[in-house]
Short mmCIF file of C-alpha atoms in Angstrom, two decimals:
data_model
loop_
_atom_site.label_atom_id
_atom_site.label_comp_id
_atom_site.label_asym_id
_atom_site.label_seq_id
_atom_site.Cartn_x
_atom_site.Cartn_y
_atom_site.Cartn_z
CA UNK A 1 9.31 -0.39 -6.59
CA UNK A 2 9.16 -3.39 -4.71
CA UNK A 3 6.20 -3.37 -2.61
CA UNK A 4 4.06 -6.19 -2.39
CA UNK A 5 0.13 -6.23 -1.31
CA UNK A 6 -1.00 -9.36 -0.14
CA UNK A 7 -4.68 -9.26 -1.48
CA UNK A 8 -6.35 -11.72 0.33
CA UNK A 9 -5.51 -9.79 3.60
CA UNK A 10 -5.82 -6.52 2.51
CA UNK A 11 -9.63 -5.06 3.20
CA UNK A 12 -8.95 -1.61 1.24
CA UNK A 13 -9.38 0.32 4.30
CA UNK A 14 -7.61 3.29 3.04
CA UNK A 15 -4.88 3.47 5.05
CA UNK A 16 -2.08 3.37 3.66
CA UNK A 17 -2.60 5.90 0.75
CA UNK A 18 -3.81 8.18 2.84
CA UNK A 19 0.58 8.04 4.28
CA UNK A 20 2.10 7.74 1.47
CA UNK A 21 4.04 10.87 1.09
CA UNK A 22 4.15 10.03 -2.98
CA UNK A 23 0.39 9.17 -3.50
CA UNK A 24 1.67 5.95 -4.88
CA UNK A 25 -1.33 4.21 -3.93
CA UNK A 26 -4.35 3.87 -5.61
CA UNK A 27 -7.41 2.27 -4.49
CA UNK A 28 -10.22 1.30 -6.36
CA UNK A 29 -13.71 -1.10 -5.32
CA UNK A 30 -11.58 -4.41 -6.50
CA UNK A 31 -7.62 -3.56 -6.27
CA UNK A 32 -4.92 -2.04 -5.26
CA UNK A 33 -2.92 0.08 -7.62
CA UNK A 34 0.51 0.97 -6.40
CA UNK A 35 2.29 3.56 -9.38
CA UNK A 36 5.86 4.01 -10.52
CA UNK A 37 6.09 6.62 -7.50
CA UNK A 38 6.67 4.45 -5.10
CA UNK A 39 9.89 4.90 -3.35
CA UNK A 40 9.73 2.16 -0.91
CA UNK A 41 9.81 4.50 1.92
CA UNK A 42 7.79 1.49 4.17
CA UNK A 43 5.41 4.26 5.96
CA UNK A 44 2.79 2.37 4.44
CA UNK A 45 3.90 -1.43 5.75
CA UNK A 46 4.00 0.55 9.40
CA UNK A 47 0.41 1.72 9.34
CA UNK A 48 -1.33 -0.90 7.75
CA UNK A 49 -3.92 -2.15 10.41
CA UNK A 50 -3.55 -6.16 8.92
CA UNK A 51 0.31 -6.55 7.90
CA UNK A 52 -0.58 -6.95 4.30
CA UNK A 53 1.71 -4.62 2.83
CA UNK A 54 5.48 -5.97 2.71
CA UNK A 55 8.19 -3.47 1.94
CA UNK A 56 11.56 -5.74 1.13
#
Protein backbone atom coordinates (compact mmCIF):
# COMPACT_ATOMS: atom_id res chain seq x y z
CA UNK A 1 0.00 0.00 0.00
CA UNK A 2 1.24 3.14 -1.10
CA UNK A 3 -1.40 5.62 -0.92
CA UNK A 4 -0.84 8.82 0.49
CA UNK A 5 -3.62 11.35 2.06
CA UNK A 6 -2.62 14.72 2.15
CA UNK A 7 -4.39 15.85 5.45
CA UNK A 8 -4.43 19.33 5.29
CA UNK A 9 -6.53 19.10 2.04
CA UNK A 10 -8.55 16.39 2.76
CA UNK A 11 -12.14 17.58 4.43
CA UNK A 12 -13.33 13.82 5.21
CA UNK A 13 -16.13 14.13 2.90
CA UNK A 14 -16.61 10.50 2.52
CA UNK A 15 -15.87 9.97 -0.76
CA UNK A 16 -13.55 7.96 -1.38
CA UNK A 17 -14.47 5.01 0.97
CA UNK A 18 -17.60 4.99 -0.13
CA UNK A 19 -15.39 3.58 -3.95
CA UNK A 20 -13.16 1.67 -2.66
CA UNK A 21 -13.99 -1.73 -3.85
CA UNK A 22 -11.74 -3.15 -0.65
CA UNK A 23 -13.23 -0.89 2.15
CA UNK A 24 -9.69 0.11 2.76
CA UNK A 25 -10.69 3.32 4.02
CA UNK A 26 -11.62 4.27 7.22
CA UNK A 27 -12.82 7.50 8.38
CA UNK A 28 -13.12 8.71 11.67
CA UNK A 29 -14.00 12.68 13.23
CA UNK A 30 -9.95 13.42 13.15
CA UNK A 31 -8.22 10.93 10.46
CA UNK A 32 -8.03 8.97 7.87
CA UNK A 33 -7.35 5.31 8.28
CA UNK A 34 -6.36 3.54 5.13
CA UNK A 35 -5.89 -0.66 6.11
CA UNK A 36 -3.58 -3.32 4.78
CA UNK A 37 -6.43 -3.85 2.02
CA UNK A 38 -5.53 -1.43 -0.01
CA UNK A 39 -4.57 -2.53 -3.41
CA UNK A 40 -3.74 0.70 -4.95
CA UNK A 41 -6.41 0.34 -7.44
CA UNK A 42 -6.45 4.60 -7.67
CA UNK A 43 -10.51 4.67 -7.87
CA UNK A 44 -10.20 6.61 -4.89
CA UNK A 45 -7.43 9.41 -6.23
CA UNK A 46 -10.16 9.70 -9.34
CA UNK A 47 -13.13 10.63 -7.20
CA UNK A 48 -11.76 12.63 -4.63
CA UNK A 49 -13.52 16.11 -5.00
CA UNK A 50 -9.94 18.08 -3.68
CA UNK A 51 -6.92 15.93 -5.22
CA UNK A 52 -5.77 14.93 -1.82
CA UNK A 53 -5.41 11.40 -2.30
CA UNK A 54 -2.13 10.41 -4.39
CA UNK A 55 -1.91 6.89 -5.70
CA UNK A 56 2.03 6.43 -6.92
Amino acid sequence: MSLKIDLEECVRCGTCSGVCPQNAIILTEFEVLVTERCNDCGICEKVCPLGAIEVP
